Coordinates of N, CA and C in Angstrom, one line a residue:
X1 N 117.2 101.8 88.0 CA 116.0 101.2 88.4 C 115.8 99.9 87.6
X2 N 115.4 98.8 88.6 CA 115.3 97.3 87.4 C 113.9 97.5 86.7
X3 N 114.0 96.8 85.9 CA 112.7 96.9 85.0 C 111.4 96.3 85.8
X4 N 111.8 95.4 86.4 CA 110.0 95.2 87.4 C 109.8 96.2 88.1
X5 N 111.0 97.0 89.1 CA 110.4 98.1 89.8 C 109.7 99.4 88.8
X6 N 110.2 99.5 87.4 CA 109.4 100.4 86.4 C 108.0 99.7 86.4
X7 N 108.1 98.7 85.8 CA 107.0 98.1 85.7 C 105.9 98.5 86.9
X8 N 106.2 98.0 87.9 CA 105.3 98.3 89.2 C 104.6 99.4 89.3
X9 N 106.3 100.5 89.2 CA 105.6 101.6 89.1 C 104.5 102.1 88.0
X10 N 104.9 101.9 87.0 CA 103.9 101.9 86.0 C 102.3 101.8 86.1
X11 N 102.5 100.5 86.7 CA 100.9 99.9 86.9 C 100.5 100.3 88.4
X12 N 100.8 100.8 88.6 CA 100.7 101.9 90.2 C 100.3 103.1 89.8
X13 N 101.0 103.3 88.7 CA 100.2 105.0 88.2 C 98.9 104.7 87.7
X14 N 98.7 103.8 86.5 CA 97.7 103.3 86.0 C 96.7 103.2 87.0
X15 N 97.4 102.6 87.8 CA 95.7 101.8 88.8 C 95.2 103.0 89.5
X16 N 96.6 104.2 89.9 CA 96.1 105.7 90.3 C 94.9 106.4 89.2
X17 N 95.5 106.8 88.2 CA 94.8 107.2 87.4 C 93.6 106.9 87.2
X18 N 93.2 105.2 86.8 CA 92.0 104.8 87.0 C 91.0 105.0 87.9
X19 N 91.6 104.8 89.2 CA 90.5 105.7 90.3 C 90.2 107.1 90.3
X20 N 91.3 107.7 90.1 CA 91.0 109.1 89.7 C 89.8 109.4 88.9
X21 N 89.9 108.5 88.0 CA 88.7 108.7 87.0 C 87.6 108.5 87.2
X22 N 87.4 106.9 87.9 CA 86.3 106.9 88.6 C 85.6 108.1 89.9
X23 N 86.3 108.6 90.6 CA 85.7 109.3 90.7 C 87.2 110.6 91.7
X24 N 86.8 111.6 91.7 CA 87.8 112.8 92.4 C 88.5 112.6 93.4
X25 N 89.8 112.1 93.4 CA 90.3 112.5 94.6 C 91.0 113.5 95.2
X26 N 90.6 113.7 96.8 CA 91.0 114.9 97.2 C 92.4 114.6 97.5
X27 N 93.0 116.5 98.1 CA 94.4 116.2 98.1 C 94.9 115.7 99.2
X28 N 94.5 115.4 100.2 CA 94.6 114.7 101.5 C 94.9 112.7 101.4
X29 N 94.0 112.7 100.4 CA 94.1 111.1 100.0 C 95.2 110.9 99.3
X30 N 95.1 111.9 97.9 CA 96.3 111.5 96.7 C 97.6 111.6 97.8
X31 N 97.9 112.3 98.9 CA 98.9 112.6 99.5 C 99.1 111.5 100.5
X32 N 98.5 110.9 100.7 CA 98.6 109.4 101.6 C 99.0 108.3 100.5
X33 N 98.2 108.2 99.6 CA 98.4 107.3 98.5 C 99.6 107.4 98.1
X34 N 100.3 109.1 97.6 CA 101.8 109.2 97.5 C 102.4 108.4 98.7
X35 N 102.6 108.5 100.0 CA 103.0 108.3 100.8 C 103.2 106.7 100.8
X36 N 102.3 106.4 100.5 CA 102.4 104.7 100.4 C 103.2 103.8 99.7
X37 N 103.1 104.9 98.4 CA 103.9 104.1 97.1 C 105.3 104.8 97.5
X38 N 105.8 105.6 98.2 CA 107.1 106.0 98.2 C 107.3 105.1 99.5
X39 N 106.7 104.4 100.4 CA 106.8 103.3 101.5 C 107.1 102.3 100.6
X40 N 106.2 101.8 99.8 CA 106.6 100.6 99.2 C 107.6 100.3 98.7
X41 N 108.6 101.6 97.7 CA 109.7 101.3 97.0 C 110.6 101.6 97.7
X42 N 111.0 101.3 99.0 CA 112.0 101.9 99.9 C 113.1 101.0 99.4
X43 N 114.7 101.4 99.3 CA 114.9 100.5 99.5 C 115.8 100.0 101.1
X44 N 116.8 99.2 101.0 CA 117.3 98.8 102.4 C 117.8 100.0 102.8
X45 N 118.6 100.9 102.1 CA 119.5 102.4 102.6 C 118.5 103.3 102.7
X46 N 117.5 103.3 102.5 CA 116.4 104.1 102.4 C 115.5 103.9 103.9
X47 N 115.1 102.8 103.6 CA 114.9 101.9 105.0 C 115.1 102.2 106.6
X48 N 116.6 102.2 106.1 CA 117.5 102.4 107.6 C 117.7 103.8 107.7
X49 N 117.7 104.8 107.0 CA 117.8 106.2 106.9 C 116.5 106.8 107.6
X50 N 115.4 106.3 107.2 CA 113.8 106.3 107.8 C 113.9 106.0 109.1
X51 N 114.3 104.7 109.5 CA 114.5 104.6 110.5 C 115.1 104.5 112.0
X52 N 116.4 105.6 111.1 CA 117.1 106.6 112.3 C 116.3 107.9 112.5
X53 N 115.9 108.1 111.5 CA 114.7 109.6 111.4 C 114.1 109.3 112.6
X54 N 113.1 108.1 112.4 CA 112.1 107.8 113.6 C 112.7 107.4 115.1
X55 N 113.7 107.3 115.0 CA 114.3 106.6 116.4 C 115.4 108.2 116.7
X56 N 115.3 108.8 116.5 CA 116.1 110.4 116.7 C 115.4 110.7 117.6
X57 N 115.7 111.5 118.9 CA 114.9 112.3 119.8 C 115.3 113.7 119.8
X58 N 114.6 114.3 119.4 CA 114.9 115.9 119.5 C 114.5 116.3 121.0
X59 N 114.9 116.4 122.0 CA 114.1 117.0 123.1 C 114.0 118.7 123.4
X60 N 114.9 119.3 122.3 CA 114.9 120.5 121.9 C 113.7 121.2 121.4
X61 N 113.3 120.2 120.7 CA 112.0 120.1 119.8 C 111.0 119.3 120.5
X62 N 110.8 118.7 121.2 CA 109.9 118.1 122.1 C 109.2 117.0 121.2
X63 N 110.4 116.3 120.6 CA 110.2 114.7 120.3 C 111.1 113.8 121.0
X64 N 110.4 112.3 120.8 CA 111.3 111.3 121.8 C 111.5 110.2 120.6
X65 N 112.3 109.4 120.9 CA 112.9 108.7 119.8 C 111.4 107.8 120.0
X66 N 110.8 106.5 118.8 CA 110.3 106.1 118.5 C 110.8 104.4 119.4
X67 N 112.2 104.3 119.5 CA 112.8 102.9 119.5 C 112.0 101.8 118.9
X68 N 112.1 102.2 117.7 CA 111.3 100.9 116.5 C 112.9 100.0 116.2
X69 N 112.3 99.1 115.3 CA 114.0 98.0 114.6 C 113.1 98.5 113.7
X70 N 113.9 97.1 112.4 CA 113.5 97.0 111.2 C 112.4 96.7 111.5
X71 N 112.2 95.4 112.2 CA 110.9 94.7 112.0 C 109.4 95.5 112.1
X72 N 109.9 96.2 113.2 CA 108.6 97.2 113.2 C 108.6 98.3 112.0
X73 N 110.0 98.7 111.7 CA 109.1 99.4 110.2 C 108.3 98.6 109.3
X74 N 109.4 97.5 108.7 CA 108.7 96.5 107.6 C 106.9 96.1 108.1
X75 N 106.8 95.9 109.9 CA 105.3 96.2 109.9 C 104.7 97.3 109.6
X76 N 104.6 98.0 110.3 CA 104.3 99.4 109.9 C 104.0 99.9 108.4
X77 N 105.1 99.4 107.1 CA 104.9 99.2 105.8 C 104.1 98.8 105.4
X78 N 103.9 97.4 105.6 CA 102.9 96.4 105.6 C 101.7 97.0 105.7
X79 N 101.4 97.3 107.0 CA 100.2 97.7 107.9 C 99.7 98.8 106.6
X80 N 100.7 99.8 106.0 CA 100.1 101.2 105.5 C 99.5 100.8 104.4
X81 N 100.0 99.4 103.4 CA 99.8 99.1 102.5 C 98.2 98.6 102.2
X82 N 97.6 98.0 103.5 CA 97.1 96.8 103.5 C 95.9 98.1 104.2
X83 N 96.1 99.1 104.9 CA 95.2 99.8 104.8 C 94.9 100.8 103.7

């Protein structure tokens, strides 16, 4: 891992923690918030592995593929971030 992505992380826990403190979060949130920060450090192989996940159709299982690209993840990442 390069040293800015420690770093990041770092001050991602910090800024977690700090809210935590300010006031309780539940496990529904802390578990989105995980969700986020494991979106944000994706990397490209990581990316494209997510993104066959979502474009997979199980019709066994009564899912249909997503047909997203990249671009629509990288939105979608965006989007989670920024909400």
């Amino acid at each position: 891992m390069s040293m800015s992505k420690r770093i990041e992380s770092i001050v991602s826990e910090l800024e977690r923690l700090k809210l935590e403190q300010e006031s309780p979060v539940d496990d529904l949130s802390r578990s989105l918030f995980n969700l986020g920060e494991k979106l944000a450090h994706l990397d490209t192989l990581e990316k494209a592995a997510l993104l066959a996940e979502f474009n997979r159709g199980g019709p066994l299982e009564g899912t249909d593929s997503l047909n997203l690209d990249l671009e629509d993840l990288e939105q979608f990442i965006a989007d989670y971030k920024e909400g």
